[in-house]
PDB file of C-alpha atoms in Angstrom:
ATOM      1  CA  UNK A   1     -18.599  52.244 -19.340  1.00  0.00           C
ATOM      2  CA  UNK A   2     -15.110  52.660 -18.758  1.00  0.00           C
ATOM      3  CA  UNK A   3     -13.944  55.001 -16.005  1.00  0.00           C
ATOM      4  CA  UNK A   4     -10.110  55.220 -15.217  1.00  0.00           C
ATOM      5  CA  UNK A   5      -8.360  56.648 -11.745  1.00  0.00           C
ATOM      6  CA  UNK A   6      -5.323  58.370 -12.165  1.00  0.00           C
ATOM      7  CA  UNK A   7      -3.034  59.232  -9.098  1.00  0.00           C
ATOM      8  CA  UNK A   8      -1.206  61.092  -7.592  1.00  0.00           C
ATOM      9  CA  UNK A   9      -2.861  64.017  -8.991  1.00  0.00           C
ATOM     10  CA  UNK A  10       0.649  66.469  -8.497  1.00  0.00           C
ATOM     11  CA  UNK A  11       4.023  64.607  -8.120  1.00  0.00           C
ATOM     12  CA  UNK A  12       7.562  66.877  -7.766  1.00  0.00           C
ATOM     13  CA  UNK A  13      10.604  64.746  -8.170  1.00  0.00           C
ATOM     14  CA  UNK A  14      14.248  65.866  -7.876  1.00  0.00           C
ATOM     15  CA  UNK A  15      16.200  65.899 -11.496  1.00  0.00           C
ATOM     16  CA  UNK A  16      17.249  62.862 -11.877  1.00  0.00           C
ATOM     17  CA  UNK A  17      15.319  60.897  -9.583  1.00  0.00           C
ATOM     18  CA  UNK A  18      12.392  58.534 -11.099  1.00  0.00           C
ATOM     19  CA  UNK A  19       8.566  59.523 -10.939  1.00  0.00           C
ATOM     20  CA  UNK A  20       6.023  56.774 -11.002  1.00  0.00           C
ATOM     21  CA  UNK A  21       2.226  57.546 -12.025  1.00  0.00           C
ATOM     22  CA  UNK A  22      -0.468  54.790 -10.943  1.00  0.00           C
ATOM     23  CA  UNK A  23      -3.915  54.089 -13.063  1.00  0.00           C
ATOM     24  CA  UNK A  24      -6.912  51.515 -12.257  1.00  0.00           C
ATOM     25  CA  UNK A  25      -9.312  50.664 -14.807  1.00  0.00           C
ATOM     26  CA  UNK A  26     -12.808  49.495 -14.193  1.00  0.00           C
ATOM     27  CA  UNK A  27     -13.727  47.611 -17.194  1.00  0.00           C
ATOM     28  CA  UNK A  28     -12.050  44.003 -17.777  1.00  0.00           C
ATOM     29  CA  UNK A  29     -12.108  43.929 -21.476  1.00  0.00           C
ATOM     30  CA  UNK A  30     -10.277  47.196 -21.767  1.00  0.00           C
ATOM     31  CA  UNK A  31      -7.119  45.830 -23.817  1.00  0.00           C
ATOM     32  CA  UNK A  32      -5.457  49.070 -25.021  1.00  0.00           C
ATOM     33  CA  UNK A  33      -3.652  51.209 -22.592  1.00  0.00           C
ATOM     34  CA  UNK A  34      -1.918  54.350 -24.207  1.00  0.00           C
ATOM     35  CA  UNK A  35      -0.396  57.105 -21.992  1.00  0.00           C
ATOM     36  CA  UNK A  36      -0.187  61.112 -23.456  1.00  0.00           C
ATOM     37  CA  UNK A  37       2.067  63.990 -22.215  1.00  0.00           C
ATOM     38  CA  UNK A  38       0.552  67.482 -22.635  1.00  0.00           C
ATOM     39  CA  UNK A  39       2.738  70.568 -21.993  1.00  0.00           C
ATOM     40  CA  UNK A  40       1.485  73.974 -21.675  1.00  0.00           C
ATOM     41  CA  UNK A  41      -0.241  75.212 -24.523  1.00  0.00           C
ATOM     42  CA  UNK A  42      -0.392  71.771 -26.362  1.00  0.00           C
ATOM     43  CA  UNK A  43      -2.580  68.929 -27.371  1.00  0.00           C
ATOM     44  CA  UNK A  44      -1.458  65.866 -25.340  1.00  0.00           C
ATOM     45  CA  UNK A  45       0.587  63.619 -27.264  1.00  0.00           C
ATOM     46  CA  UNK A  46       1.458  60.056 -27.375  1.00  0.00           C
ATOM     47  CA  UNK A  47       4.461  58.635 -25.868  1.00  0.00           C
ATOM     48  CA  UNK A  48       3.888  55.205 -24.896  1.00  0.00           C
ATOM     49  CA  UNK A  49       1.245  52.246 -25.460  1.00  0.00           C
ATOM     50  CA  UNK A  50       0.613  49.037 -24.257  1.00  0.00           C
ATOM     51  CA  UNK A  51      -1.739  46.044 -25.309  1.00  0.00           C
ATOM     52  CA  UNK A  52      -3.163  43.699 -22.594  1.00  0.00           C
ATOM     53  CA  UNK A  53      -1.032  40.494 -24.287  1.00  0.00           C
ATOM     54  CA  UNK A  54       2.115  42.500 -22.879  1.00  0.00           C
ATOM     55  CA  UNK A  55       3.128  43.055 -18.985  1.00  0.00           C
ATOM     56  CA  UNK A  56       5.688  45.597 -19.715  1.00  0.00           C
ATOM     57  CA  UNK A  57       6.930  47.808 -22.197  1.00  0.00           C
ATOM     58  CA  UNK A  58       9.840  49.938 -22.486  1.00  0.00           C
ATOM     59  CA  UNK A  59      10.914  52.958 -24.652  1.00  0.00           C
ATOM     60  CA  UNK A  60      14.399  54.701 -23.309  1.00  0.00           C
ATOM     61  CA  UNK A  61      13.755  56.401 -20.098  1.00  0.00           C
ATOM     62  CA  UNK A  62      10.007  55.680 -20.047  1.00  0.00           C
ATOM     63  CA  UNK A  63       8.317  51.859 -19.343  1.00  0.00           C
ATOM     64  CA  UNK A  64       5.058  51.056 -18.911  1.00  0.00           C
ATOM     65  CA  UNK A  65       3.652  48.142 -16.789  1.00  0.00           C
ATOM     66  CA  UNK A  66       0.470  46.281 -16.925  1.00  0.00           C
ATOM     67  CA  UNK A  67      -1.763  43.907 -14.310  1.00  0.00           C
ATOM     68  CA  UNK A  68      -4.287  42.655 -15.608  1.00  0.00           C
ATOM     69  CA  UNK A  69      -5.331  41.101 -12.809  1.00  0.00           C
ATOM     70  CA  UNK A  70      -5.440  43.618 -10.976  1.00  0.00           C
ATOM     71  CA  UNK A  71      -6.758  46.378 -13.489  1.00  0.00           C
ATOM     72  CA  UNK A  72      -3.972  48.347 -12.595  1.00  0.00           C
ATOM     73  CA  UNK A  73      -1.107  49.994 -14.969  1.00  0.00           C
ATOM     74  CA  UNK A  74       1.723  52.423 -14.309  1.00  0.00           C
ATOM     75  CA  UNK A  75       4.011  55.139 -15.972  1.00  0.00           C
ATOM     76  CA  UNK A  76       7.945  54.862 -14.700  1.00  0.00           C
ATOM     77  CA  UNK A  77       9.977  57.435 -16.014  1.00  0.00           C
ATOM     78  CA  UNK A  78      13.883  57.254 -15.278  1.00  0.00           C
ATOM     79  CA  UNK A  79      16.587  59.536 -15.122  1.00  0.00           C
ATOM     80  CA  UNK A  80      14.324  62.517 -14.724  1.00  0.00           C
ATOM     81  CA  UNK A  81      14.962  65.926 -16.594  1.00  0.00           C
ATOM     82  CA  UNK A  82      13.418  69.151 -16.856  1.00  0.00           C
ATOM     83  CA  UNK A  83      11.556  68.506 -19.985  1.00  0.00           C
ATOM     84  CA  UNK A  84       9.628  65.321 -18.345  1.00  0.00           C
ATOM     85  CA  UNK A  85       8.093  68.757 -16.857  1.00  0.00           C
ATOM     86  CA  UNK A  86       4.262  68.377 -18.268  1.00  0.00           C
ATOM     87  CA  UNK A  87       0.881  66.706 -17.423  1.00  0.00           C
ATOM     88  CA  UNK A  88       0.899  62.596 -17.971  1.00  0.00           C
ATOM     89  CA  UNK A  89      -2.622  61.015 -18.801  1.00  0.00           C
ATOM     90  CA  UNK A  90      -3.011  57.647 -18.955  1.00  0.00           C
ATOM     91  CA  UNK A  91      -6.065  56.031 -20.599  1.00  0.00           C
ATOM     92  CA  UNK A  92      -7.860  52.613 -21.566  1.00  0.00           C
ATOM     93  CA  UNK A  93     -10.171  51.323 -24.579  1.00  0.00           C
ATOM     94  CA  UNK A  94     -11.346  47.830 -25.773  1.00  0.00           C
ATOM     95  CA  UNK A  95     -10.180  47.766 -29.436  1.00  0.00           C
ATOM     96  CA  UNK A  96     -11.929  44.487 -29.389  1.00  0.00           C
ATOM     97  CA  UNK A  97     -15.278  46.845 -29.399  1.00  0.00           C
ATOM     98  CA  UNK A  98     -13.407  49.888 -31.273  1.00  0.00           C
ATOM     99  CA  UNK A  99     -14.278  51.768 -28.070  1.00  0.00           C
ATOM    100  CA  UNK A 100     -13.461  55.249 -27.693  1.00  0.00           C
ATOM    101  CA  UNK A 101     -10.241  56.296 -25.510  1.00  0.00           C
ATOM    102  CA  UNK A 102     -11.073  57.149 -22.033  1.00  0.00           C
ATOM    103  CA  UNK A 103      -8.630  59.350 -20.538  1.00  0.00           C
ATOM    104  CA  UNK A 104      -7.889  59.867 -16.880  1.00  0.00           C
ATOM    105  CA  UNK A 105      -7.625  63.257 -14.859  1.00  0.00           C
ATOM    106  CA  UNK A 106      -3.820  63.593 -15.409  1.00  0.00           C
ATOM    107  CA  UNK A 107      -1.167  64.022 -13.262  1.00  0.00           C
ATOM    108  CA  UNK A 108       0.983  67.132 -12.803  1.00  0.00           C
ATOM    109  CA  UNK A 109       4.800  66.053 -12.960  1.00  0.00           C
ATOM    110  CA  UNK A 110       7.202  68.905 -11.616  1.00  0.00           C
ATOM    111  CA  UNK A 111      10.721  68.217 -12.184  1.00  0.00           C
ATOM    112  CA  UNK A 112      12.989  70.231  -9.650  1.00  0.00           C
ATOM    113  CA  UNK A 113      16.145  71.331 -10.160  1.00  0.00           C
TER     114      UNK A 113
ATOM    115  CA  UNK B   5       2.849  66.897 -42.826  1.00  0.00           C
ATOM    116  CA  UNK B   6       2.105  69.704 -40.086  1.00  0.00           C
ATOM    117  CA  UNK B   7      -0.064  67.484 -38.163  1.00  0.00           C
ATOM    118  CA  UNK B   8      -3.572  68.156 -36.800  1.00  0.00           C
ATOM    119  CA  UNK B   9      -4.497  72.071 -37.224  1.00  0.00           C
ATOM    120  CA  UNK B  10      -7.343  73.436 -35.239  1.00  0.00           C
ATOM    121  CA  UNK B  11      -8.658  77.256 -36.065  1.00  0.00           C
ATOM    122  CA  UNK B  12      -9.191  79.539 -33.830  1.00  0.00           C
ATOM    123  CA  UNK B  13      -7.271  78.718 -31.033  1.00  0.00           C
ATOM    124  CA  UNK B  14      -8.973  81.197 -28.992  1.00  0.00           C
ATOM    125  CA  UNK B  15     -12.467  81.999 -28.870  1.00  0.00           C
ATOM    126  CA  UNK B  16     -14.093  84.412 -26.832  1.00  0.00           C
ATOM    127  CA  UNK B  17     -17.997  85.140 -27.156  1.00  0.00           C
ATOM    128  CA  UNK B  18     -21.132  86.301 -25.462  1.00  0.00           C
ATOM    129  CA  UNK B  19     -23.518  83.854 -23.846  1.00  0.00           C
ATOM    130  CA  UNK B  20     -26.283  82.849 -26.278  1.00  0.00           C
ATOM    131  CA  UNK B  21     -24.229  83.157 -29.225  1.00  0.00           C
ATOM    132  CA  UNK B  22     -22.879  81.152 -31.814  1.00  0.00           C
ATOM    133  CA  UNK B  23     -19.523  79.468 -32.168  1.00  0.00           C
ATOM    134  CA  UNK B  24     -17.882  77.219 -34.917  1.00  0.00           C
ATOM    135  CA  UNK B  25     -14.823  75.544 -34.857  1.00  0.00           C
ATOM    136  CA  UNK B  26     -12.520  73.980 -37.460  1.00  0.00           C
ATOM    137  CA  UNK B  27     -10.353  70.948 -37.453  1.00  0.00           C
ATOM    138  CA  UNK B  28      -7.852  69.807 -40.287  1.00  0.00           C
ATOM    139  CA  UNK B  29      -6.602  66.264 -39.529  1.00  0.00           C
ATOM    140  CA  UNK B  30      -3.428  64.850 -40.801  1.00  0.00           C
ATOM    141  CA  UNK B  31      -4.220  64.088 -44.204  1.00  0.00           C
ATOM    142  CA  UNK B  32      -4.025  60.054 -44.626  1.00  0.00           C
ATOM    143  CA  UNK B  33      -5.857  59.663 -41.325  1.00  0.00           C
ATOM    144  CA  UNK B  34      -9.445  58.256 -41.742  1.00  0.00           C
ATOM    145  CA  UNK B  35     -10.663  58.930 -38.226  1.00  0.00           C
ATOM    146  CA  UNK B  36     -11.428  62.381 -36.569  1.00  0.00           C
ATOM    147  CA  UNK B  37     -11.902  62.729 -33.101  1.00  0.00           C
ATOM    148  CA  UNK B  38     -13.554  65.602 -30.878  1.00  0.00           C
ATOM    149  CA  UNK B  39     -12.515  65.413 -27.280  1.00  0.00           C
ATOM    150  CA  UNK B  40     -13.388  68.683 -24.591  1.00  0.00           C
ATOM    151  CA  UNK B  41     -11.028  69.028 -21.945  1.00  0.00           C
ATOM    152  CA  UNK B  42     -11.661  71.671 -18.527  1.00  0.00           C
ATOM    153  CA  UNK B  43      -9.044  72.322 -16.425  1.00  0.00           C
ATOM    154  CA  UNK B  44      -7.279  69.858 -14.474  1.00  0.00           C
ATOM    155  CA  UNK B  45      -9.379  67.058 -16.359  1.00  0.00           C
ATOM    156  CA  UNK B  46      -8.577  64.524 -18.874  1.00  0.00           C
ATOM    157  CA  UNK B  47     -10.112  64.984 -22.400  1.00  0.00           C
ATOM    158  CA  UNK B  48     -13.707  64.005 -22.442  1.00  0.00           C
ATOM    159  CA  UNK B  49     -14.716  62.135 -25.598  1.00  0.00           C
ATOM    160  CA  UNK B  50     -17.602  64.135 -27.693  1.00  0.00           C
ATOM    161  CA  UNK B  51     -17.742  62.296 -31.117  1.00  0.00           C
ATOM    162  CA  UNK B  52     -15.711  60.621 -33.660  1.00  0.00           C
ATOM    163  CA  UNK B  53     -15.760  60.259 -37.471  1.00  0.00           C
ATOM    164  CA  UNK B  54     -15.048  57.868 -39.847  1.00  0.00           C
ATOM    165  CA  UNK B  55     -14.586  59.157 -43.224  1.00  0.00           C
ATOM    166  CA  UNK B  56     -17.467  61.452 -43.415  1.00  0.00           C
ATOM    167  CA  UNK B  57     -20.015  59.156 -41.215  1.00  0.00           C
ATOM    168  CA  UNK B  58     -20.543  60.084 -37.372  1.00  0.00           C
ATOM    169  CA  UNK B  59     -20.307  56.805 -35.414  1.00  0.00           C
ATOM    170  CA  UNK B  60     -20.510  57.815 -32.379  1.00  0.00           C
ATOM    171  CA  UNK B  61     -21.743  60.573 -30.002  1.00  0.00           C
ATOM    172  CA  UNK B  62     -21.056  61.008 -26.311  1.00  0.00           C
ATOM    173  CA  UNK B  63     -24.126  61.778 -23.831  1.00  0.00           C
ATOM    174  CA  UNK B  64     -21.940  65.230 -23.325  1.00  0.00           C
ATOM    175  CA  UNK B  65     -22.762  66.372 -26.883  1.00  0.00           C
ATOM    176  CA  UNK B  66     -26.359  67.955 -26.091  1.00  0.00           C
ATOM    177  CA  UNK B  67     -28.568  69.036 -29.129  1.00  0.00           C
ATOM    178  CA  UNK B  68     -27.127  72.473 -29.042  1.00  0.00           C
ATOM    179  CA  UNK B  69     -23.668  70.644 -30.508  1.00  0.00           C
ATOM    180  CA  UNK B  70     -23.296  69.319 -33.967  1.00  0.00           C
ATOM    181  CA  UNK B  71     -20.352  68.288 -35.509  1.00  0.00           C
ATOM    182  CA  UNK B  72     -19.461  67.844 -39.543  1.00  0.00           C
ATOM    183  CA  UNK B  73     -16.895  65.948 -41.757  1.00  0.00           C
ATOM    184  CA  UNK B  74     -18.610  66.488 -45.195  1.00  0.00           C
ATOM    185  CA  UNK B  75     -16.110  65.379 -47.216  1.00  0.00           C
ATOM    186  CA  UNK B  76     -14.012  63.051 -45.281  1.00  0.00           C
ATOM    187  CA  UNK B  77     -11.333  65.889 -44.455  1.00  0.00           C
ATOM    188  CA  UNK B  78     -11.595  68.926 -42.249  1.00  0.00           C
ATOM    189  CA  UNK B  79     -14.552  68.880 -39.451  1.00  0.00           C
ATOM    190  CA  UNK B  80     -16.493  71.428 -37.741  1.00  0.00           C
ATOM    191  CA  UNK B  81     -17.858  71.509 -34.252  1.00  0.00           C
ATOM    192  CA  UNK B  82     -20.534  74.201 -34.204  1.00  0.00           C
ATOM    193  CA  UNK B  83     -22.132  75.159 -30.540  1.00  0.00           C
ATOM    194  CA  UNK B  84     -25.620  76.990 -30.908  1.00  0.00           C
ATOM    195  CA  UNK B  85     -26.681  79.484 -27.742  1.00  0.00           C
ATOM    196  CA  UNK B  86     -23.487  78.793 -25.917  1.00  0.00           C
ATOM    197  CA  UNK B  87     -23.770  78.753 -21.941  1.00  0.00           C
ATOM    198  CA  UNK B  88     -21.219  79.204 -19.426  1.00  0.00           C
ATOM    199  CA  UNK B  89     -20.678  75.704 -18.896  1.00  0.00           C
ATOM    200  CA  UNK B  90     -19.186  75.351 -22.259  1.00  0.00           C
ATOM    201  CA  UNK B  91     -16.163  76.806 -21.690  1.00  0.00           C
ATOM    202  CA  UNK B  92     -13.526  74.665 -22.146  1.00  0.00           C
ATOM    203  CA  UNK B  93     -10.579  73.298 -24.436  1.00  0.00           C
ATOM    204  CA  UNK B  94     -11.931  71.328 -27.453  1.00  0.00           C
ATOM    205  CA  UNK B  95      -9.265  68.971 -28.579  1.00  0.00           C
ATOM    206  CA  UNK B  96      -9.629  67.279 -32.086  1.00  0.00           C
ATOM    207  CA  UNK B  97      -7.557  64.461 -32.828  1.00  0.00           C
ATOM    208  CA  UNK B  98      -6.708  61.934 -35.651  1.00  0.00           C
ATOM    209  CA  UNK B  99      -5.578  58.275 -36.515  1.00  0.00           C
ATOM    210  CA  UNK B 100      -5.032  56.479 -39.621  1.00  0.00           C
ATOM    211  CA  UNK B 101      -6.523  53.272 -40.511  1.00  0.00           C
ATOM    212  CA  UNK B 102      -9.774  51.454 -38.724  1.00  0.00           C
ATOM    213  CA  UNK B 103      -7.608  51.105 -35.077  1.00  0.00           C
ATOM    214  CA  UNK B 104      -8.646  54.341 -33.768  1.00  0.00           C
ATOM    215  CA  UNK B 105      -5.449  54.011 -31.857  1.00  0.00           C
ATOM    216  CA  UNK B 106      -2.601  56.124 -31.615  1.00  0.00           C
ATOM    217  CA  UNK B 107      -4.283  59.603 -31.551  1.00  0.00           C
ATOM    218  CA  UNK B 108      -2.670  62.515 -32.558  1.00  0.00           C
ATOM    219  CA  UNK B 109      -4.259  65.681 -30.942  1.00  0.00           C
ATOM    220  CA  UNK B 110      -4.010  69.524 -32.344  1.00  0.00           C
ATOM    221  CA  UNK B 111      -3.278  72.258 -30.027  1.00  0.00           C
ATOM    222  CA  UNK B 112      -7.213  72.593 -29.531  1.00  0.00           C
ATOM    223  CA  UNK B 113      -9.210  75.836 -29.363  1.00  0.00           C
ATOM    224  CA  UNK B 114      -9.930  77.693 -25.822  1.00  0.00           C
ATOM    225  CA  UNK B 115     -13.666  78.828 -25.567  1.00  0.00           C
ATOM    226  CA  UNK B 116     -14.376  81.408 -23.217  1.00  0.00           C
ATOM    227  CA  UNK B 117     -18.582  81.984 -22.460  1.00  0.00           C
ATOM    228  CA  UNK B 118     -18.622  85.148 -20.824  1.00  0.00           C
TER     229      UNK B 118
END
């Protein structure tokens, strides 16, 4: 089955700087890659997703890139703000097989004042 | 619509007791998922329903676990004879249509087994 690895496990960046979180996946048939943000005491919330027919997607300060050949994808947050502090999870699934979504272990992002 | 609702938010029980959690998905969503999350880990898939049909169960779901979605609306997850290893956050999520994408998660039920 699919296995998703995520790093770093913890990331601290100065407010206003950029943050990058990287993930790799094992199943070359995976074609859907969502990113979730989890704040303390809440469930994960979808912030952006990308399909395998697209190499990059942007939504305001957030962007995701996908390298299918290398089987890795990344989340980029620019101009970080205090409210970006949270745990971020990458995930993968094969939508053609209607597979469940498999999550990475998460990255705790600290935005330093 | 207030999103996915889970009840209770917290549950403390003694080892060997049975517990039941409830999830109310977003009303128009056909799919309902249960995930388990332990400290420092990502959500782990347990099972999911398409309407009232339970379509897949993880190997993580031992015989002590049972989930139902009797009328294709709310769902319950029951754990019998709880063990300390069952302590975790139990997350429910729902999604619309057939796609199983864009999961909307509830805030979870935190289970502590003493």
